[in-house]
mmCIF file of C-alpha atoms in Angstrom:
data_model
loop_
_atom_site.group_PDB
_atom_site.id
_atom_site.type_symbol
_atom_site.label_atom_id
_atom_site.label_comp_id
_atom_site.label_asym_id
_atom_site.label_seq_id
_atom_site.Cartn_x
_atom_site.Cartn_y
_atom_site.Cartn_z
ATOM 1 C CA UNK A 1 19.272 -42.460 53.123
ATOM 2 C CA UNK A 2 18.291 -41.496 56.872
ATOM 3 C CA UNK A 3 16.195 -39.144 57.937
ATOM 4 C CA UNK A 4 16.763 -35.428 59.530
ATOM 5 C CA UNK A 5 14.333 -33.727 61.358
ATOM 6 C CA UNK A 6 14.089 -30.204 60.179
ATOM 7 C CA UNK A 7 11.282 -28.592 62.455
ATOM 8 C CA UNK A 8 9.011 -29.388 64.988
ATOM 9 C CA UNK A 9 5.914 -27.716 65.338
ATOM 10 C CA UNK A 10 3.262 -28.050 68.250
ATOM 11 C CA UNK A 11 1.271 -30.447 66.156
ATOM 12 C CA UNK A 12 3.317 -31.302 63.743
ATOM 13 C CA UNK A 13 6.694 -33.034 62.870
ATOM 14 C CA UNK A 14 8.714 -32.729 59.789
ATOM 15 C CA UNK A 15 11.398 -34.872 58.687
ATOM 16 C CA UNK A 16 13.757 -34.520 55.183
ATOM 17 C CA UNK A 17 15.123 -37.507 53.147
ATOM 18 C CA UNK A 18 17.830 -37.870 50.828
ATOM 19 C CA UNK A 19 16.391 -38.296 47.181
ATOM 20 C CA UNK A 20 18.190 -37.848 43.396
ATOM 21 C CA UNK A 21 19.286 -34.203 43.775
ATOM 22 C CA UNK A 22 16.806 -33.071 45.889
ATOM 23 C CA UNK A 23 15.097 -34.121 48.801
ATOM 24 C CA UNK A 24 11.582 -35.746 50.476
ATOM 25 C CA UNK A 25 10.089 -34.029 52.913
ATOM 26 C CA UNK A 26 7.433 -35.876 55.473
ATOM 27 C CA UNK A 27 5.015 -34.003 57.469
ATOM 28 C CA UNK A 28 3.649 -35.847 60.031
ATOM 29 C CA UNK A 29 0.665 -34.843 61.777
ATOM 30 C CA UNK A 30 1.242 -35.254 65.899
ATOM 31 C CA UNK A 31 -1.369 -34.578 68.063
ATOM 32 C CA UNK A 32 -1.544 -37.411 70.389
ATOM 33 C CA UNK A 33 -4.062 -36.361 72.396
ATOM 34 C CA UNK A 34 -7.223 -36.803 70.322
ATOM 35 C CA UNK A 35 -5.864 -38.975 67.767
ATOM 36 C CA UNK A 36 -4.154 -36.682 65.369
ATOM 37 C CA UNK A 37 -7.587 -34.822 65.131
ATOM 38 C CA UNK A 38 -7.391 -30.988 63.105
ATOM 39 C CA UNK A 39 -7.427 -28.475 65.792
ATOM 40 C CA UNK A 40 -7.157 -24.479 64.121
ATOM 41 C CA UNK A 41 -3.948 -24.103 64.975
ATOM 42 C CA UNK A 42 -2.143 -27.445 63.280
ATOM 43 C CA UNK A 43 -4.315 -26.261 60.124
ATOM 44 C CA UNK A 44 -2.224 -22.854 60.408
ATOM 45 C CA UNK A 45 1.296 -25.015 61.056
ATOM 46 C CA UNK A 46 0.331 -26.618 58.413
ATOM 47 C CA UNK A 47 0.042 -24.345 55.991
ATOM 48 C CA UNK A 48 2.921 -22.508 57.654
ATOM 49 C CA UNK A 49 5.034 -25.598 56.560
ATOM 50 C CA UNK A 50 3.481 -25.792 52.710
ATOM 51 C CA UNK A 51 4.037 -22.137 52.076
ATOM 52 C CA UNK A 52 7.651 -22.589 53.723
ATOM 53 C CA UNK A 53 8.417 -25.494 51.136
ATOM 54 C CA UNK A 54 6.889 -23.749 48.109
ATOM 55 C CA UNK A 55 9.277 -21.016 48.961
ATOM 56 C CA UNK A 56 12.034 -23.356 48.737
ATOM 57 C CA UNK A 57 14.921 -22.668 45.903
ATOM 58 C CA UNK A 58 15.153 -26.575 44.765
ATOM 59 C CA UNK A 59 11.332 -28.111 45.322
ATOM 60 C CA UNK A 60 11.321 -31.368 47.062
ATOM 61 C CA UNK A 61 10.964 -34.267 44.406
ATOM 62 C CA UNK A 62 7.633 -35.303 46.238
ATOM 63 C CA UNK A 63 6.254 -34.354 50.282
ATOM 64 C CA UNK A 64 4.738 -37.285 52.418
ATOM 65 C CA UNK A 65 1.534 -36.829 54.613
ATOM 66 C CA UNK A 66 1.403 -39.109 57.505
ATOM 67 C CA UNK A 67 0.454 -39.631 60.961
ATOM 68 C CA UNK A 68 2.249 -40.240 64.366
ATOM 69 C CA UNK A 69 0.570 -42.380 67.240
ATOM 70 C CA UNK A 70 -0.134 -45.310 64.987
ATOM 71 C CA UNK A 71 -3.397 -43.578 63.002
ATOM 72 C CA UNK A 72 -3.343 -40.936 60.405
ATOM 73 C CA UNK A 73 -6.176 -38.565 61.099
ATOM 74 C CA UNK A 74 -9.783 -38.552 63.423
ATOM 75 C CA UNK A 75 -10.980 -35.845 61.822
ATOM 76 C CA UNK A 76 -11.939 -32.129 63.061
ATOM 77 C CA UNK A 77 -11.139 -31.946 66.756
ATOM 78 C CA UNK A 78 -13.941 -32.144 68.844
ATOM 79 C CA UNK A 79 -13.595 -28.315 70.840
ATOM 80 C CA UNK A 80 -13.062 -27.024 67.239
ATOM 81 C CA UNK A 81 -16.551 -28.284 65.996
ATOM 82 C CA UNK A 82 -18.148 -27.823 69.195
ATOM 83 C CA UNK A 83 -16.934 -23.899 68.834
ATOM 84 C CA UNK A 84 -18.643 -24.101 65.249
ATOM 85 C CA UNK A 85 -21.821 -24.241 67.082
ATOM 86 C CA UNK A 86 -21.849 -21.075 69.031
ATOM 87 C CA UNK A 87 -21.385 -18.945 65.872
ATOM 88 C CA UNK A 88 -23.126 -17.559 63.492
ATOM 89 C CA UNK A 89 -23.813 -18.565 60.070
ATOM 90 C CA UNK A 90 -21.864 -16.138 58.141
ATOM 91 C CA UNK A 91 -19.174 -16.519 61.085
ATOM 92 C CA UNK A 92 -19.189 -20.497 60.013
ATOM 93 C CA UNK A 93 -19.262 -19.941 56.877
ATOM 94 C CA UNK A 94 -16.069 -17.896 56.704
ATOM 95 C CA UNK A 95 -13.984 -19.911 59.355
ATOM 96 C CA UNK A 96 -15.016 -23.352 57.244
ATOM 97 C CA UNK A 97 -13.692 -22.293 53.981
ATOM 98 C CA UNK A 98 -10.179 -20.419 56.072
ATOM 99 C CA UNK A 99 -9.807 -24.549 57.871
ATOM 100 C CA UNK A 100 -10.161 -26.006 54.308
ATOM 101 C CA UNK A 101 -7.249 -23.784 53.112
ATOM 102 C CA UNK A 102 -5.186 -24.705 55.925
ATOM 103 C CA UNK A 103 -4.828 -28.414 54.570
ATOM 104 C CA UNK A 104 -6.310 -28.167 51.067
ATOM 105 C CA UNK A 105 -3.268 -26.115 50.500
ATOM 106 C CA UNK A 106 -1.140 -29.309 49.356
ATOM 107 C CA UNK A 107 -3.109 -29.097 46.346
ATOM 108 C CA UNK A 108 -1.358 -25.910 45.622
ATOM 109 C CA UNK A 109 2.349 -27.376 45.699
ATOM 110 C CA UNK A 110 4.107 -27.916 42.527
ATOM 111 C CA UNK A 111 5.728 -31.115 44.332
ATOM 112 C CA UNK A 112 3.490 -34.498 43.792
ATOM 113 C CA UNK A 113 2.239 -35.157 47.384
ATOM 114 C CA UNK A 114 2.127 -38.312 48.941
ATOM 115 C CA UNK A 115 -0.715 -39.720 51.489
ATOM 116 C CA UNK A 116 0.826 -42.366 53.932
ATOM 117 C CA UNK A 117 -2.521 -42.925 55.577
ATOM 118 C CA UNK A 118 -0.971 -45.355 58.391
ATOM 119 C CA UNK A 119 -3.708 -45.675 59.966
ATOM 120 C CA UNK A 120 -7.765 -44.549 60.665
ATOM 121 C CA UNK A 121 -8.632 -41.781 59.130
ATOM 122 C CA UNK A 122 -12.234 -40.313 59.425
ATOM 123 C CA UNK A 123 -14.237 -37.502 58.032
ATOM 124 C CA UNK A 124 -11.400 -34.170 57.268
ATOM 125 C CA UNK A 125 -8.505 -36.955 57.824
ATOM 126 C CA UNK A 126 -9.777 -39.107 55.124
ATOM 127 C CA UNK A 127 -10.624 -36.154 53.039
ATOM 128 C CA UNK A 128 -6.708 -34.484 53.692
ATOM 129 C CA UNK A 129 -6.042 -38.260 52.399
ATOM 130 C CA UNK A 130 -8.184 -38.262 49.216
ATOM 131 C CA UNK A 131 -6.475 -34.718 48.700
ATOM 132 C CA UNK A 132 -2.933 -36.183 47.982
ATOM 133 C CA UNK A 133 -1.671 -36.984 44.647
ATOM 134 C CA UNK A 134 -1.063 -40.587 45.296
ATOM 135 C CA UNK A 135 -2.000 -42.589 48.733
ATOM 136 C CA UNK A 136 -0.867 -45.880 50.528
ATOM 137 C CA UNK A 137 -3.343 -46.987 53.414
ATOM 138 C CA UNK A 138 -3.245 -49.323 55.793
ATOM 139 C CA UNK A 139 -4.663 -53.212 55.403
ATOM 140 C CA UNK A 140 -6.284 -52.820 58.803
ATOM 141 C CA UNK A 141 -7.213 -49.261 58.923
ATOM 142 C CA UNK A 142 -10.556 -48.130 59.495
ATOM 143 C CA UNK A 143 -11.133 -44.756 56.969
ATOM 144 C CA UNK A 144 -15.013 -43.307 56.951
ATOM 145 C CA UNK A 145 -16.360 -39.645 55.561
ATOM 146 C CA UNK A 146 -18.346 -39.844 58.931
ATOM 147 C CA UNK A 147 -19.950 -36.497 58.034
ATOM 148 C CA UNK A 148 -23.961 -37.223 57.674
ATOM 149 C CA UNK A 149 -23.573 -39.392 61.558
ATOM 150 C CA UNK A 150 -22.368 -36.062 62.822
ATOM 151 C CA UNK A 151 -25.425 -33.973 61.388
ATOM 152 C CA UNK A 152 -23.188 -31.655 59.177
ATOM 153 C CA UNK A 153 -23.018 -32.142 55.499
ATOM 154 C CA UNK A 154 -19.525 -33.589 54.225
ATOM 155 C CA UNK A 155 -16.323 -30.711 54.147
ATOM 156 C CA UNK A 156 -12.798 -30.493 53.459
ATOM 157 C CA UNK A 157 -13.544 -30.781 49.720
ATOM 158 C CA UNK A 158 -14.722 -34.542 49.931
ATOM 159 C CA UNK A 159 -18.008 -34.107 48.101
ATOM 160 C CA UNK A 160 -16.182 -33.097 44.604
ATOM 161 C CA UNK A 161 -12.766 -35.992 45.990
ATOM 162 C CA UNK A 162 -14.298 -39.111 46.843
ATOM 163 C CA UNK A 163 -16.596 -38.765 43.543
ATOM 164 C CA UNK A 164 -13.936 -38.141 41.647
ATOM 165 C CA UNK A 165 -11.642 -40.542 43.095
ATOM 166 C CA UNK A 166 -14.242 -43.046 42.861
ATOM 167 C CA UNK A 167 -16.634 -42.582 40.437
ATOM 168 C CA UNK A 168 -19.993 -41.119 41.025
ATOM 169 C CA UNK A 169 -21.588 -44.083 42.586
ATOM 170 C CA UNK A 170 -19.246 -45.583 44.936
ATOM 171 C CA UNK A 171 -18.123 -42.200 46.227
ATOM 172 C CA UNK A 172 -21.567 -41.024 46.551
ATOM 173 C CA UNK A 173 -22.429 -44.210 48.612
ATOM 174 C CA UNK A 174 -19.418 -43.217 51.051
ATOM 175 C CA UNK A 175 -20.771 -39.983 51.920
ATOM 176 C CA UNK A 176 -24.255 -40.736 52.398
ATOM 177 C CA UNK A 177 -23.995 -43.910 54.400
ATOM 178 C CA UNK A 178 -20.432 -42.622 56.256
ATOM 179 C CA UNK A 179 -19.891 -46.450 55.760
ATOM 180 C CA UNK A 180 -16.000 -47.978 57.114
ATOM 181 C CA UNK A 181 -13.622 -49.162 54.727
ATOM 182 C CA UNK A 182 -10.857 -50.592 55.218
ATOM 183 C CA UNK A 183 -7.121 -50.628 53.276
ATOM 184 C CA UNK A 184 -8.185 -53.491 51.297
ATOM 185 C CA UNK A 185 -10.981 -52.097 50.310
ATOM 186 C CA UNK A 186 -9.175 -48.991 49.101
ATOM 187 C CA UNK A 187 -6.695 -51.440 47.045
ATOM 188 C CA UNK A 188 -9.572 -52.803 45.417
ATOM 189 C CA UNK A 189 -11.137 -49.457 44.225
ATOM 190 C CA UNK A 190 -7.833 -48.219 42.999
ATOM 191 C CA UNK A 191 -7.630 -45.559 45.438
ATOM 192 C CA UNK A 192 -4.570 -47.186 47.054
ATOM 193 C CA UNK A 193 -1.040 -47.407 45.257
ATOM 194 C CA UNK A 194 -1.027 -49.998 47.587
ATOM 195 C CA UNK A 195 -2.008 -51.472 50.959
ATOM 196 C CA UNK A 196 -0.048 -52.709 54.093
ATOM 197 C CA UNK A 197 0.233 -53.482 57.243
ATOM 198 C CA UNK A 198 0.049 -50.121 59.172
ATOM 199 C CA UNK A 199 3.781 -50.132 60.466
ATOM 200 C CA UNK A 200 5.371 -50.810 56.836
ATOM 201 C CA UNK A 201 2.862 -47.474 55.077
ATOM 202 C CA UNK A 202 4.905 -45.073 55.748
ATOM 203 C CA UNK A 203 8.112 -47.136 54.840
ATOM 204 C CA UNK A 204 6.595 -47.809 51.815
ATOM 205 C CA UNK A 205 4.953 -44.592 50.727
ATOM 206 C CA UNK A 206 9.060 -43.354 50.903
ATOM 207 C CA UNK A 207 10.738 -46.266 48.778
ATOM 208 C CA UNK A 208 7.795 -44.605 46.450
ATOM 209 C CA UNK A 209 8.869 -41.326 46.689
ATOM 210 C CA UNK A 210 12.493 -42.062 46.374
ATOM 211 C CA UNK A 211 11.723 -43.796 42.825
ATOM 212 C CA UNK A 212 9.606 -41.499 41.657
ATOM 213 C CA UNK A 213 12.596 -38.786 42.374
ATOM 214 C CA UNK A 214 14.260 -40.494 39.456
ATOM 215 C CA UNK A 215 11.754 -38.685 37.090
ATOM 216 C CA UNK A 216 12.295 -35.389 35.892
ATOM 217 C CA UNK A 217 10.828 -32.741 38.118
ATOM 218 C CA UNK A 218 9.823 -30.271 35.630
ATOM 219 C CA UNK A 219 7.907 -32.648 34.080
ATOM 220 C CA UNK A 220 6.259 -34.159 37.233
ATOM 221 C CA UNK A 221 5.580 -30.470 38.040
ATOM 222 C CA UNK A 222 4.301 -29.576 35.291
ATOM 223 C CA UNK A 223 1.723 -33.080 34.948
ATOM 224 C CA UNK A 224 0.355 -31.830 38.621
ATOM 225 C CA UNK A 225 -0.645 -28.473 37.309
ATOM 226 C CA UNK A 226 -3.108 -29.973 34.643
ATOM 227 C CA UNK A 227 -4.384 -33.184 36.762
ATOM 228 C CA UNK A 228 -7.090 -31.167 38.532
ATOM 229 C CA UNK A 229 -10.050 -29.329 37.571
ATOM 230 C CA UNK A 230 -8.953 -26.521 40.175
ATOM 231 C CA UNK A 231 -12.382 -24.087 39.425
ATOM 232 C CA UNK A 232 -14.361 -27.330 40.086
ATOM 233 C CA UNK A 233 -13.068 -28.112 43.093
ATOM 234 C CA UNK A 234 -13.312 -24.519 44.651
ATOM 235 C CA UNK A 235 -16.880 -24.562 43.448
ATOM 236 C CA UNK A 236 -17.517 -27.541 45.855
ATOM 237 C CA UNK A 237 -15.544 -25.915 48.804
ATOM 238 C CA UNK A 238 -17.900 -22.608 49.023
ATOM 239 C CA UNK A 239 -21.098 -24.637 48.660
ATOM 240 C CA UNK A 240 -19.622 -26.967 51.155
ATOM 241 C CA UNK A 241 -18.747 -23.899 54.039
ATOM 242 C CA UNK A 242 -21.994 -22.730 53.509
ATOM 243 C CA UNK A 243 -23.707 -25.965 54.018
ATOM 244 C CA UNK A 244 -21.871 -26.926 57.172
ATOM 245 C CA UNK A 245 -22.301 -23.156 58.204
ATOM 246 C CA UNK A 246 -26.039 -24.244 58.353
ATOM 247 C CA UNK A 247 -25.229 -27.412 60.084
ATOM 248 C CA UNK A 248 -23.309 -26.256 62.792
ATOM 249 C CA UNK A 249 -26.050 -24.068 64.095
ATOM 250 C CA UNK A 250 -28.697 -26.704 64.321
ATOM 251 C CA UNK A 251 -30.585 -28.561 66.376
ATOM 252 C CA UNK A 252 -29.044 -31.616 64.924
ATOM 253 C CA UNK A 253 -25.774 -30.715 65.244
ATOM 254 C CA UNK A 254 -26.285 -29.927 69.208
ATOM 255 C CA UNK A 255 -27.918 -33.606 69.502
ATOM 256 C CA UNK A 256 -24.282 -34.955 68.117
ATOM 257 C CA UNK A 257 -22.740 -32.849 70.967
ATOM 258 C CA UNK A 258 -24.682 -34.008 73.439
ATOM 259 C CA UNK A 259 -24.338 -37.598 72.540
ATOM 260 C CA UNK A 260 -21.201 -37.751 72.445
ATOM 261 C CA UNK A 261 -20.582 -36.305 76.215
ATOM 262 C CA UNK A 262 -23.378 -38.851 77.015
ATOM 263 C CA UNK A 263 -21.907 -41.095 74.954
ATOM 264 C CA UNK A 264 -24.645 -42.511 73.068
ATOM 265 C CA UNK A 265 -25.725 -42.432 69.443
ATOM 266 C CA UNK A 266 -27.430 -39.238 68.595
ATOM 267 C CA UNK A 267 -31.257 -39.040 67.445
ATOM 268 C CA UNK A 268 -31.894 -36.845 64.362
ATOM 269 C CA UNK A 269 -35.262 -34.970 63.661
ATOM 270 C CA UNK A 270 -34.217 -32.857 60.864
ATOM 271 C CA UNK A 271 -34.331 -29.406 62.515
#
């Protein structure tokens, strides 16, 4: 059951894989210049690619989300929150909840979707990670909603995911502290299927996928449709945009800016 590429995109690749009448498609993210990091226009590839496999006349029996250049995700690209800052609040506002579609829109696939978080994956990456259906990290990956260190309150949907992931206490921890956890870690919550080594995640996340292509895709289809608590969720994406709408223009938010091209930690003062 090899592989066949099927597109490549400027930031992202996509590979198909033989499966019980059907198919697995893998979308890898690919931009190796900042770490896989979300820049606007791989969020509109991306969704480019979902609404091209929705479209599809035979679904695949599950899609795969993983990363090239040995680490899933580092988050929102740096120029892309750095342009955040020069806008205005309504202008934020807007944009924010348009980037959460661009990746949130795997939620939207009939297809059960697979996160092979292979390795680090910070603030958006983890949260395009706690998005999937089912997820295999990493032993020795680093993953961290980094949000609160950067001055901007947590986005891509992870303040209704990691509590409902994790429970209201551990998943509130996460996102107030921004605290590192590793693929263990993630094994031991029951977030992970499972963990591995960071060069076998992907390999297994597939083997996964290929089994669970023995089920019967109406079915899975159908169990995907009434998992979530979709009004819920979209609830916490607008109160999300508008909070990071009000981060992005703030005094704290510049300090993180400036830290980072002095590379230092920045100093908060709440204004």
């Amino acid at each position: 059951m090899s592989p066949s590429n099927l597109n490549k995109y400027e930031f992202l690749e996509i590979e198909s894989t033989p499966a019980r009448n059907g198919e697995i498609v893998s979308i890898f993210l690919n931009n190796p210049e900042s770490r896989n990091s979300m820049t606007w226009k791989m969020g509109e590839e991306f969704q480019t690619e979902i609404n091209r496999i929705s479209k599809l006349k035979i679904l695949p029996r599950a899609v795969i989300i993983s990363g090239r250049n040995d680490v899933f995700c580092a988050g929102g690209d740096l120029n892309l929150l750095r342009s955040f800052s020069e806008k205005t609040f309504s202008q934020n506002k807007r944009d924010m909840r348009k980037f959460y579609s661009f990746f949130l829109s795997i939620r939207n696939l009939q297809s059960p979707v697979i996160g092979a978080l292979n390795g680090h994956a910070i603030g958006a990456g983890l949260s395009l990670g706690f998005a999937c259906d089912l997820r295999f990290f990493a032993l020795e990956g680093k993953y961290s909603f980094n949000f609160v260190r950067l001055g901007i309150h947590p986005g891509m949907g992870s303040s209704f995911l990691a509590p409902e992931l994790l429970g209201k206490s551990l998943g509130s921890r996460l996102l107030f502290t921004g605290e590192t956890f590793n693929g263990e870690d993630a094994k031991n919550w029951g977030l992970a299927v499972t963990s591995v080594p960071k060069n076998e995640v992907y390999a297994k996340a597939l083997e996964f996928a290929i089994y669970m292509a023995d089920g019967a895709p109406l079915a899975l289809q159908e169990l995907k449709k009434n998992l979530y608590q979709w009004k819920s969720l979209d609830k916490a994406l607008k109160k999300e945009a508008a909070s990071q709408a009000r981060n992005f223009i703030s005094d704290d938010f510049r300090e993180t800016l400036t830290s980072v091209v002095e590379k230092r930690s920045p100093i908060f003062l709440g204004k």
